[in-house]
Short mmCIF file of C-alpha atoms and ligand atoms in Angstrom, two decimals:
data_model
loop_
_atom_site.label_atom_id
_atom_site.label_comp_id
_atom_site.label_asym_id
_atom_site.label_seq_id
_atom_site.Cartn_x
_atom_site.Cartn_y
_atom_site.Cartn_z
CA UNK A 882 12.14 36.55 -25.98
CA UNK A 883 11.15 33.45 -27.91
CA UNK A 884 9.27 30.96 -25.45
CA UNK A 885 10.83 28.09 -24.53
CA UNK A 886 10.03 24.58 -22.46
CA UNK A 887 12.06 21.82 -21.68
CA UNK A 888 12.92 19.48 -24.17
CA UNK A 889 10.73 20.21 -27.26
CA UNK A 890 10.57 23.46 -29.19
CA UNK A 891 7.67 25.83 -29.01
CA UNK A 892 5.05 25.56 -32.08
CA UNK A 893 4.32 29.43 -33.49
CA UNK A 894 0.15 29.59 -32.98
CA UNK A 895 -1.36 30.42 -35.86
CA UNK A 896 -1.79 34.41 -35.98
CA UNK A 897 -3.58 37.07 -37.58
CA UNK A 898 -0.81 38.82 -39.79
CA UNK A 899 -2.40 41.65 -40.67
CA UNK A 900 -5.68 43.96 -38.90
CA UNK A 901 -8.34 44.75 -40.99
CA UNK A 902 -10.21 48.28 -40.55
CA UNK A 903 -13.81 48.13 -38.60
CA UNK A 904 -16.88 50.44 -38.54
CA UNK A 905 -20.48 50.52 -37.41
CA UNK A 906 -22.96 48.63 -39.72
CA UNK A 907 -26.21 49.84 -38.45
CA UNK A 908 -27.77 50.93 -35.52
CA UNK A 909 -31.03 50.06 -33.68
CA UNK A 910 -32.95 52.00 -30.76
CA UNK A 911 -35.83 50.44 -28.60
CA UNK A 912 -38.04 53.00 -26.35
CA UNK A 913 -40.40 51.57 -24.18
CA UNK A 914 -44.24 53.03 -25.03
CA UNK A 915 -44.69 54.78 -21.73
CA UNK A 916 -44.22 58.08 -21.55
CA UNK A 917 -43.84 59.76 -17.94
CA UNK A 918 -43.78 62.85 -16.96
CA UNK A 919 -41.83 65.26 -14.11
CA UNK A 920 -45.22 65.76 -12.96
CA UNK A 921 -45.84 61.77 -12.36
CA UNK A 922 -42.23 61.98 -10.57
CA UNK A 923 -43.58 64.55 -8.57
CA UNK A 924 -46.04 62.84 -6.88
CA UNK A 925 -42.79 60.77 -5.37
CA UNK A 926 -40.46 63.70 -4.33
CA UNK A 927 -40.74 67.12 -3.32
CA UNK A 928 -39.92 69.07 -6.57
CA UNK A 929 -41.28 70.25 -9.35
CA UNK A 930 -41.29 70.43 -13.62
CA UNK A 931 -39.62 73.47 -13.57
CA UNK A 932 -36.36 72.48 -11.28
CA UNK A 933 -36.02 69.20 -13.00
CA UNK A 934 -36.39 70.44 -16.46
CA UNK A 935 -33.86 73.41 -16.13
CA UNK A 936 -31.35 71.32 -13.52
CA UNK A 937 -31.55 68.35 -16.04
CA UNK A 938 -33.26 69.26 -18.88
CA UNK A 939 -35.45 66.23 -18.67
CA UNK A 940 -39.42 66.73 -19.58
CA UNK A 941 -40.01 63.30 -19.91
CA UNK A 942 -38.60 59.71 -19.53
CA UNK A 943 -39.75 55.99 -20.84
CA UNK A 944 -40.59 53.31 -18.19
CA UNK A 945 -40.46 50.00 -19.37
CA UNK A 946 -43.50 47.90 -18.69
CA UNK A 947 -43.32 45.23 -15.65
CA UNK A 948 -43.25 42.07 -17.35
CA UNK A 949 -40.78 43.87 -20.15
CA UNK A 950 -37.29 42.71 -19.77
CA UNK A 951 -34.05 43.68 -20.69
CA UNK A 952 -33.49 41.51 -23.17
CA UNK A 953 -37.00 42.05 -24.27
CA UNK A 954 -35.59 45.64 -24.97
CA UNK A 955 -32.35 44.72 -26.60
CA UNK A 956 -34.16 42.31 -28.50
CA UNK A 957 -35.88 44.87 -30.56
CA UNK A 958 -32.96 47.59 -30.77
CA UNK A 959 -31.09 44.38 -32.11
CA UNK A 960 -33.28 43.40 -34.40
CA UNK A 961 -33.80 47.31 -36.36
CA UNK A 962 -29.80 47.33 -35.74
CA UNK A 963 -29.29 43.98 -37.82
CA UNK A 964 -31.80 44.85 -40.16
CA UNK A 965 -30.36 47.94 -40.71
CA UNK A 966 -27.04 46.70 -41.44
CA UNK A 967 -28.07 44.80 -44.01
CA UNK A 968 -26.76 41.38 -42.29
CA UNK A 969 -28.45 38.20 -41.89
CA UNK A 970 -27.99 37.55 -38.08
CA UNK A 971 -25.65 34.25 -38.47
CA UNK A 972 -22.83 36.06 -39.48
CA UNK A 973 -22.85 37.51 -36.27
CA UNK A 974 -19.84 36.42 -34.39
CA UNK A 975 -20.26 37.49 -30.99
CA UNK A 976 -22.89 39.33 -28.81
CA UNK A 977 -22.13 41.74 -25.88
CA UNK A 978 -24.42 43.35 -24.09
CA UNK A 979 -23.71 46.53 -21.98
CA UNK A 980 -26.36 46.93 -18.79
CA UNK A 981 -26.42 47.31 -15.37
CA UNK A 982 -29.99 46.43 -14.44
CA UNK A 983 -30.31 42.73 -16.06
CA UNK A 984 -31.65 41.38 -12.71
CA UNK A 985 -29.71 37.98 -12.48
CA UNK A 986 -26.07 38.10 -11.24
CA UNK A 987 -26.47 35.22 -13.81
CA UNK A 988 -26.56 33.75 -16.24
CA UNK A 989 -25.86 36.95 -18.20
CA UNK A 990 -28.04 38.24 -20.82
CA UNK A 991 -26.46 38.08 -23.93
CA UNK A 992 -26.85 34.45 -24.33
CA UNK A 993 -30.34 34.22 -24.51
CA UNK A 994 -30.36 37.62 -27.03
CA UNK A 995 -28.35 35.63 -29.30
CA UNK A 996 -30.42 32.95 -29.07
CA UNK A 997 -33.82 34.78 -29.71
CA UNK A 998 -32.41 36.56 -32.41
CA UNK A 999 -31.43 33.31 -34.33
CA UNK A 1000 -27.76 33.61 -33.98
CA UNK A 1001 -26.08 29.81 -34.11
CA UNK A 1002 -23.64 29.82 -31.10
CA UNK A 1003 -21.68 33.12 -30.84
CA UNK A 1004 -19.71 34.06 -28.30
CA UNK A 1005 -21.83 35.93 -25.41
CA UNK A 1006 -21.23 37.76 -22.23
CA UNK A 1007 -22.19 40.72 -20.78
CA UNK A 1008 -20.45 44.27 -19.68
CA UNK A 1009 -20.84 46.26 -16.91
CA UNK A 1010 -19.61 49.66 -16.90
CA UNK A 1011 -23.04 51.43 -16.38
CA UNK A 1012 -23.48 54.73 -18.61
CA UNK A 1013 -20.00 53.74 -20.30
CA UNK A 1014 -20.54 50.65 -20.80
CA UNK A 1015 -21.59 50.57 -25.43
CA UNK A 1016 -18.26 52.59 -25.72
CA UNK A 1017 -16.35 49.63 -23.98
CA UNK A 1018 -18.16 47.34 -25.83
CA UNK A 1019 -17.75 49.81 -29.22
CA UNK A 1020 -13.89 49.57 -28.49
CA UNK A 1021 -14.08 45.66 -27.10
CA UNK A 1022 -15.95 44.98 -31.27
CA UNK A 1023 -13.28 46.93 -33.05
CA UNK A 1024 -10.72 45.39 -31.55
CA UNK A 1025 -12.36 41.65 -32.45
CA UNK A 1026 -13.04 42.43 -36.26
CA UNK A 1027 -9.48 44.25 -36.42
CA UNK A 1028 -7.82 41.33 -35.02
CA UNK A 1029 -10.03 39.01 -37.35
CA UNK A 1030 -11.55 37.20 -34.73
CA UNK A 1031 -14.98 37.45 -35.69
CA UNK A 1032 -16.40 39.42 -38.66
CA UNK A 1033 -19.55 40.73 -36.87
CA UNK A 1034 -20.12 41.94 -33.40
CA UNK A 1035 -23.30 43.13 -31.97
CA UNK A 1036 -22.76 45.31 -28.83
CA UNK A 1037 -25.99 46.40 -27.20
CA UNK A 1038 -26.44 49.38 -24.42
CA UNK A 1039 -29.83 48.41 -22.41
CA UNK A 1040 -31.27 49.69 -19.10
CA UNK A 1041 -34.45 49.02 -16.72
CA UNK A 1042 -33.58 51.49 -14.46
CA UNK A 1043 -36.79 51.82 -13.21
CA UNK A 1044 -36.78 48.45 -11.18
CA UNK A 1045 -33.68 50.32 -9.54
CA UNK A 1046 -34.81 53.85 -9.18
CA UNK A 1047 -35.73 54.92 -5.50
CA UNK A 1048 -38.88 56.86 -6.62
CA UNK A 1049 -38.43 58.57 -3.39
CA UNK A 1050 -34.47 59.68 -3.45
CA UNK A 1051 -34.94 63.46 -4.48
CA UNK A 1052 -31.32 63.19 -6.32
CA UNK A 1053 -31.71 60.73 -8.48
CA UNK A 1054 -35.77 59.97 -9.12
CA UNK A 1055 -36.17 62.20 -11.47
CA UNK A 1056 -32.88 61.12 -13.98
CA UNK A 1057 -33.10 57.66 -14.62
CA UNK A 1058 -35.68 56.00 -17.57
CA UNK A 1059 -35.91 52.87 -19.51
CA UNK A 1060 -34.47 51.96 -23.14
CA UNK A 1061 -32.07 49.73 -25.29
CA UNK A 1062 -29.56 50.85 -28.12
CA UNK A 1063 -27.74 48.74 -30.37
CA UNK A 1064 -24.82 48.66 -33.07
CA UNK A 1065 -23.01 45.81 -35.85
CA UNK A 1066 -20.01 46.17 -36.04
CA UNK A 1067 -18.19 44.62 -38.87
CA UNK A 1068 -15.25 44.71 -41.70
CA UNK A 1069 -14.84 48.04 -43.19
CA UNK A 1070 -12.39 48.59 -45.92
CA UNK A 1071 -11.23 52.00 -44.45
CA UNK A 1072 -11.17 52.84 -40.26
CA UNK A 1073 -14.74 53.65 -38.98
CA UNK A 1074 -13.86 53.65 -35.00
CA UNK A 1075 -10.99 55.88 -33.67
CA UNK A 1076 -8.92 54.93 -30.73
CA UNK A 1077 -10.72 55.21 -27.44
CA UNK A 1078 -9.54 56.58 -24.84
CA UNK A 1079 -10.78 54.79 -21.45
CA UNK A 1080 -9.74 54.53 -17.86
CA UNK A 1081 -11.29 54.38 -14.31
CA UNK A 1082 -10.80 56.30 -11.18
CA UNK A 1083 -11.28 53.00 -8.48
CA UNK A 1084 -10.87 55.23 -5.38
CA UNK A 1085 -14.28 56.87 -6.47
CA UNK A 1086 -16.36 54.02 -5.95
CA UNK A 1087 -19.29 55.45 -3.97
CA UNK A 1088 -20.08 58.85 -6.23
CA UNK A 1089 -22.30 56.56 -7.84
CA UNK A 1090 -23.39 52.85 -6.86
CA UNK A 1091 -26.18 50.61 -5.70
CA UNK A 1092 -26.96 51.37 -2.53
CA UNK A 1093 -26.68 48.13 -0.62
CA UNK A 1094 -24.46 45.22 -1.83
CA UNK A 1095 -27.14 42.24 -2.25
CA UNK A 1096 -25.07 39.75 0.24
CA UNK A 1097 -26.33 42.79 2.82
CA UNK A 1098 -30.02 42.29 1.52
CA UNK A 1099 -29.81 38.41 2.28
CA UNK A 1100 -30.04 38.66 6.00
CA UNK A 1101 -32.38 41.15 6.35
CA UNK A 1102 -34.73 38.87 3.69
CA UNK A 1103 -33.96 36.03 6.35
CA UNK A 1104 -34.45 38.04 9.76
CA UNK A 1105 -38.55 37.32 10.72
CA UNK A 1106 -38.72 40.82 12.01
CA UNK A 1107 -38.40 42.74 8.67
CA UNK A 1108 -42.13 41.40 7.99
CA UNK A 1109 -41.09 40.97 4.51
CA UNK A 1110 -40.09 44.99 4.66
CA UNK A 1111 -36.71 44.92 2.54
CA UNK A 1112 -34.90 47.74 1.44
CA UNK A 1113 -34.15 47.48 -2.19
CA UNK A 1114 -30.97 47.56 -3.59
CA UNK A 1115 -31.37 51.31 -5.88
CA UNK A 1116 -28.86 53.19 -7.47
CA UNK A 1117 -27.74 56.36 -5.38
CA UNK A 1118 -25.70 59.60 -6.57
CA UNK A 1119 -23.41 62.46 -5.04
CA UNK A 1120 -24.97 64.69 -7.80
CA UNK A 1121 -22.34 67.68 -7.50
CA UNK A 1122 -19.51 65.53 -7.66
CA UNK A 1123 -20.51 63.68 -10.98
CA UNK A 1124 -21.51 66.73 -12.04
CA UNK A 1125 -18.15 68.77 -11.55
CA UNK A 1126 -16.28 65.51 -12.55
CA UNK A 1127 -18.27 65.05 -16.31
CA UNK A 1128 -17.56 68.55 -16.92
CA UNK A 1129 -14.03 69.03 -15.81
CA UNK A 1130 -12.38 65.72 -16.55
CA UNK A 1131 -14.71 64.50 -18.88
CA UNK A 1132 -13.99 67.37 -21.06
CA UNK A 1133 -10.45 66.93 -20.98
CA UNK A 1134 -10.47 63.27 -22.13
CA UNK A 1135 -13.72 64.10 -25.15
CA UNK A 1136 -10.84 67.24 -26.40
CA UNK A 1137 -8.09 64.37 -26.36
CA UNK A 1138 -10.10 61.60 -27.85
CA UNK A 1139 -10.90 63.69 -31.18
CA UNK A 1140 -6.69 64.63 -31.29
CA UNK A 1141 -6.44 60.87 -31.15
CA UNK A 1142 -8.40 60.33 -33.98
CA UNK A 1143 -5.84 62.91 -35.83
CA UNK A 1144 -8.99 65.59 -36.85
CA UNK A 1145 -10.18 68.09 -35.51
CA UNK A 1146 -13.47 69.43 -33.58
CA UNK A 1147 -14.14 71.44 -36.90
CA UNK A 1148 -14.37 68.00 -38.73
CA UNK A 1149 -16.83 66.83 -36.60
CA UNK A 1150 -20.85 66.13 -37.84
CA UNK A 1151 -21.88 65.34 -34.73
CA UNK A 1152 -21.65 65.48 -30.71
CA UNK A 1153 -23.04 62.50 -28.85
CA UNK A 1154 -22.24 62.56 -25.29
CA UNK A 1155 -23.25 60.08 -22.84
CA UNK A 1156 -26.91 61.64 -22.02
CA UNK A 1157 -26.21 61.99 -18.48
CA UNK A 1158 -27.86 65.63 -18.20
CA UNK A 1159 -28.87 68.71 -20.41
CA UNK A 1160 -26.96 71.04 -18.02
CA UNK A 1161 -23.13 68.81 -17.91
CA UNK A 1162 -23.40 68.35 -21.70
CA UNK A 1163 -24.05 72.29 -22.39
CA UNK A 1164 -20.94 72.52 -20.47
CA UNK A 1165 -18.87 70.24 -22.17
CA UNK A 1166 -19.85 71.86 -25.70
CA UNK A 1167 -18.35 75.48 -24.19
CA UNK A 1168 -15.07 73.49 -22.88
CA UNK A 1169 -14.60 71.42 -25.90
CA UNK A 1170 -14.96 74.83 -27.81
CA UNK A 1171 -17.32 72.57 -29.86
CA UNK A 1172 -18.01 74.79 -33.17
CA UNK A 1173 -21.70 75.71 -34.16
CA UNK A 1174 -21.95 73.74 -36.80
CA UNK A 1175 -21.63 70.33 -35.03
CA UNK A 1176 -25.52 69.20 -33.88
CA UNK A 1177 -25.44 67.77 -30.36
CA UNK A 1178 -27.67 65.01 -29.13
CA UNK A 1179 -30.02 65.96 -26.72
CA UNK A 1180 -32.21 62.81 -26.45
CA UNK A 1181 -32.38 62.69 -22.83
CA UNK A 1182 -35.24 65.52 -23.17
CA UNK A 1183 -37.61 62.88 -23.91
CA UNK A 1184 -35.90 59.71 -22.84
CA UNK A 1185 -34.52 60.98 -19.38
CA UNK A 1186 -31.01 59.23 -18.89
CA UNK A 1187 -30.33 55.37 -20.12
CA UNK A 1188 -27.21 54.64 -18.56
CA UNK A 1189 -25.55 52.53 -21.30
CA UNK A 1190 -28.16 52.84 -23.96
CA UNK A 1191 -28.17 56.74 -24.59
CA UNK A 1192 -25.70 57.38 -26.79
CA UNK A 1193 -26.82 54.81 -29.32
CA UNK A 1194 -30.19 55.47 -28.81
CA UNK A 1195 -29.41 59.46 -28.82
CA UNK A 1196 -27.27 58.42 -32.36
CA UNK A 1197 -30.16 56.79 -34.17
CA UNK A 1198 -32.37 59.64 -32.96
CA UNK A 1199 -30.12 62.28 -34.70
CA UNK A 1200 -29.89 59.66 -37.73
CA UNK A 1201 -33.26 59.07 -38.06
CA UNK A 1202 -34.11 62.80 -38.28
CA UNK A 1203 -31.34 63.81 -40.39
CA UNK A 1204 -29.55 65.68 -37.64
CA UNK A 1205 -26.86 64.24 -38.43
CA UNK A 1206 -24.88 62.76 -41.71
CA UNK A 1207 -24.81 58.91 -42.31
CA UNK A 1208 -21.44 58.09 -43.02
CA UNK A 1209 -20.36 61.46 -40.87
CA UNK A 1210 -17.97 61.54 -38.20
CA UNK A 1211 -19.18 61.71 -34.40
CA UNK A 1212 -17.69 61.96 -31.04
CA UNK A 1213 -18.99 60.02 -28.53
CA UNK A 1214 -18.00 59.66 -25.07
CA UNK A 1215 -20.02 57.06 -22.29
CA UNK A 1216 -19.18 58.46 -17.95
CA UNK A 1217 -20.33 56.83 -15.05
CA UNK A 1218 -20.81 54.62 -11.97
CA UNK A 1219 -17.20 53.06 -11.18
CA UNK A 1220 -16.17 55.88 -11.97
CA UNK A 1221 -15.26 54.56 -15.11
CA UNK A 1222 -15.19 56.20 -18.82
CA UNK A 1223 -14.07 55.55 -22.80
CA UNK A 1224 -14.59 57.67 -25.52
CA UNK A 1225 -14.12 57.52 -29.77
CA UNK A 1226 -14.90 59.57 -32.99
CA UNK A 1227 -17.26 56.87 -35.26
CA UNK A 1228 -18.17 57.10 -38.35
CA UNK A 1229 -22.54 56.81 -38.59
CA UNK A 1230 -23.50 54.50 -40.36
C1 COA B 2377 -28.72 66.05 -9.35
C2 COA B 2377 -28.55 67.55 -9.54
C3 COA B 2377 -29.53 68.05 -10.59
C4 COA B 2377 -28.85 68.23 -8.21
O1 COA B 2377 -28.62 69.61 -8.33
P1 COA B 2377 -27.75 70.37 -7.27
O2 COA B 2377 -27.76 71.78 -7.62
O3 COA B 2377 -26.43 69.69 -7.17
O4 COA B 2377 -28.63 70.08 -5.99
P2 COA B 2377 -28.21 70.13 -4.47
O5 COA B 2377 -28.30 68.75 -3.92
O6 COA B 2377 -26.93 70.89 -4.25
O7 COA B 2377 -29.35 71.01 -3.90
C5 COA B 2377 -29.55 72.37 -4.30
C6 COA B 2377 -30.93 72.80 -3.89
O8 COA B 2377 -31.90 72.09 -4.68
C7 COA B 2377 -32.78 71.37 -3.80
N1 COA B 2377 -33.11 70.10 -4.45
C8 COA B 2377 -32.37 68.96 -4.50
N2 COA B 2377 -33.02 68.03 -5.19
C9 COA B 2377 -34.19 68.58 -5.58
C10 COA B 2377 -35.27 68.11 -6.35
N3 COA B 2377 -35.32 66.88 -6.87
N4 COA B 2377 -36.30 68.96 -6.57
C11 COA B 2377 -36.30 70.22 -6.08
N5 COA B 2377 -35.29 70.71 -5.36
C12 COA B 2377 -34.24 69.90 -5.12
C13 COA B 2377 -32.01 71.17 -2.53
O9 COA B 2377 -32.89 71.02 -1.43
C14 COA B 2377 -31.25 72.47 -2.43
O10 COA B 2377 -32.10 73.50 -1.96
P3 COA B 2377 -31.55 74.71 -1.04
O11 COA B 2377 -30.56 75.43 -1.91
O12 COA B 2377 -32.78 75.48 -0.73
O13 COA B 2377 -30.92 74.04 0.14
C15 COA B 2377 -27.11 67.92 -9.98
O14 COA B 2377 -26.20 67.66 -8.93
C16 COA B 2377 -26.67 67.18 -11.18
O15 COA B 2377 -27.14 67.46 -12.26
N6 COA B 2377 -25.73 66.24 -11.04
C17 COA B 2377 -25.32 65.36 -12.09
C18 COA B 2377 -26.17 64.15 -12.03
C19 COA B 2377 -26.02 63.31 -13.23
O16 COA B 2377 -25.91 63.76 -14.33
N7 COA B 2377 -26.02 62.01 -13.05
C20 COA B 2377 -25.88 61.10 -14.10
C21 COA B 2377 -24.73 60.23 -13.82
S1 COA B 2377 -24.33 59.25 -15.17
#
């Protein structure tokens, strides 16, 4: 129905007519220099290199220094990401940045990234939808160059999980690390990003969450008797039921995300699942029936699991040493805390 109001017609807004095809420019990755090991985690928690590496596959994990931020780390998987792209960074349009661990409820971060990378007033705000988070943004940039509202979007996946790790919790110690990803997206003259496929499952709030909400940290900060004794707000887990939930569901949705994208798992070069844990993503491969020839990513071996930055960190890895194809097609699918999901076949850059 055409809008109406009373007593003067409607003006017709000026429109995009037609959408343009997007893809991703370049991609960055930012590790932070120390490396630690199950045997450092071990001196936390009862357990030992052995379980963790062949319940997680993890060996080792980054840790971001204490004075190194966030955007300290996105600021450097931005920069290789730009550079990369072969952009100048003013014709970015807008800057997003996927985390759950920027330590201010705000401002957000991506302001002040845009504004350290040089970038003259874009559009700014942050994401959170932990480990799924850079394929919501991913689907949140092709959307904004298809529709022609900016010609260059730079999403960026970045965790300090560390400062929210209970180095004591025996479920979850051992999973988390430190690291930023990034990716342009701009104008492509043929389709680089397939449909996602996204949703969330709000009745599942507490398989995976901060432990306390901060307005319950606020008294106990004010109440004498604590002694300055306050529990800190760390991310907790109900391991077995993410676990049964990546594989099962998770599955399902990577198997209808690649039908979406009207190709098959056989024309696939490369498998880059959120980097939750060695064991869920060797499960996925035998559910998705995921042919031989397609590499998988298996960063988290040496970067543990990044929440929101692993897949683009775990894509530039498998770039960077020819794993994988530039300008090949890869499914990539981001799970977690919410619970919350999205998935899409790329095309590398
Ligand atoms: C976390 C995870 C590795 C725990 O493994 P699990 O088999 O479910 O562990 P459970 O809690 O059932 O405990 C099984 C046994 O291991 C022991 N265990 C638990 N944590 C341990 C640890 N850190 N080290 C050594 N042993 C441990 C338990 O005590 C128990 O021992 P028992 O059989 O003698 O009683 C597993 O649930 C998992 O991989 N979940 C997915 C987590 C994930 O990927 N999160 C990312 C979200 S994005």
């Amino acid at each position: 129905m055409t809008p109406t109001r009373p007593g003067r017609p409607v003006p017709t807004l000026t429109s995009p007519q037609t959408l343009r095809h997007a893809r991703i420019l370049g991609l960055g990755g930012y590790r932070p220099e120390r490396v630690v090991t199950n045997e450092e985690i071990c001196r936390h928690i009862d357990s030992s290199d052995e379980w963790i590496q062949q319940r997680s596959g993890i060996v080792t994990r980054r840790f971001a220094r204490p004075d190194e931020t966030v955007v300290d780390m996105a600021e450097a998987a931005s920069r290789q990401a730009v550079d990369r792209a072969g952009i100048d960074p003013g014709q970015i349009g807008a800057v997003i940045m996927a985390t759950v661990t920027h330590p201010y409820q705000t401002p957000a971060a991506a302001p002040e990234l845009g504004h350290r990378l040089g970038i003259p007033d874009p559009a700014a705000f942050d994401i959170s939808a932990a480990c799924a988070g850079y394929c919501h943004g991913i689907s949140l940039a092709n959307d904004m160059v298809r529709a022609g509202t900016v010609d260059h979007v730079l999403v960026v996946g970045v965790e300090k999980l560390s400062d929210f790790t209970d180095k004591h919790d025996r479920g979850s110690a051992f999973i988390f690390g430190d690291g930023a990803g990034a990716a342009v997206v701009g104008v492509s003259e043929t389709p680089g990003i397939g449909p996602t496929l996204w949703g969330s499952l709000g009745d599942k709030t507490d398989v995976i969450t901060q432990r306390e909400p901060w307005t319950e940290l606020r008294p106990a900060m004010e109440d004498p008797s604590h002694h300055g004794e306050i529990a800190w707000p760390s991310f907790v887990m109900q391991g077995q039921t993410v676990f049964r939930w990546a594989v099962f569901s998770m599955a399902q949705v990577a198997i209808d995300t690649v039908a979406a994208a009207g190709i098959t798992t056989d024309d696939l070069d490369a498998f880059v699942p959120h980097q939750a844990n060695m064991r869920i993503t060797d499960a996925m491969i035998k559910a998705l029936k995921l042919p031989a020839h397609v590499p998988v990513a298996r960063d988290i071996a040496e970067t543990g699991n990044t929440s929101a930055a692993s897949i683009p960190l775990a894509m530039s890895r498998m770039l960077d040493e020819r794993e994988a194809p530039h300008g090949g097609l890869a499914l990539q699918i981001g799970f977690g805390a919410g619970l919350v999901y999205a998935a899409q076949v790329v095309v590398m850059p």
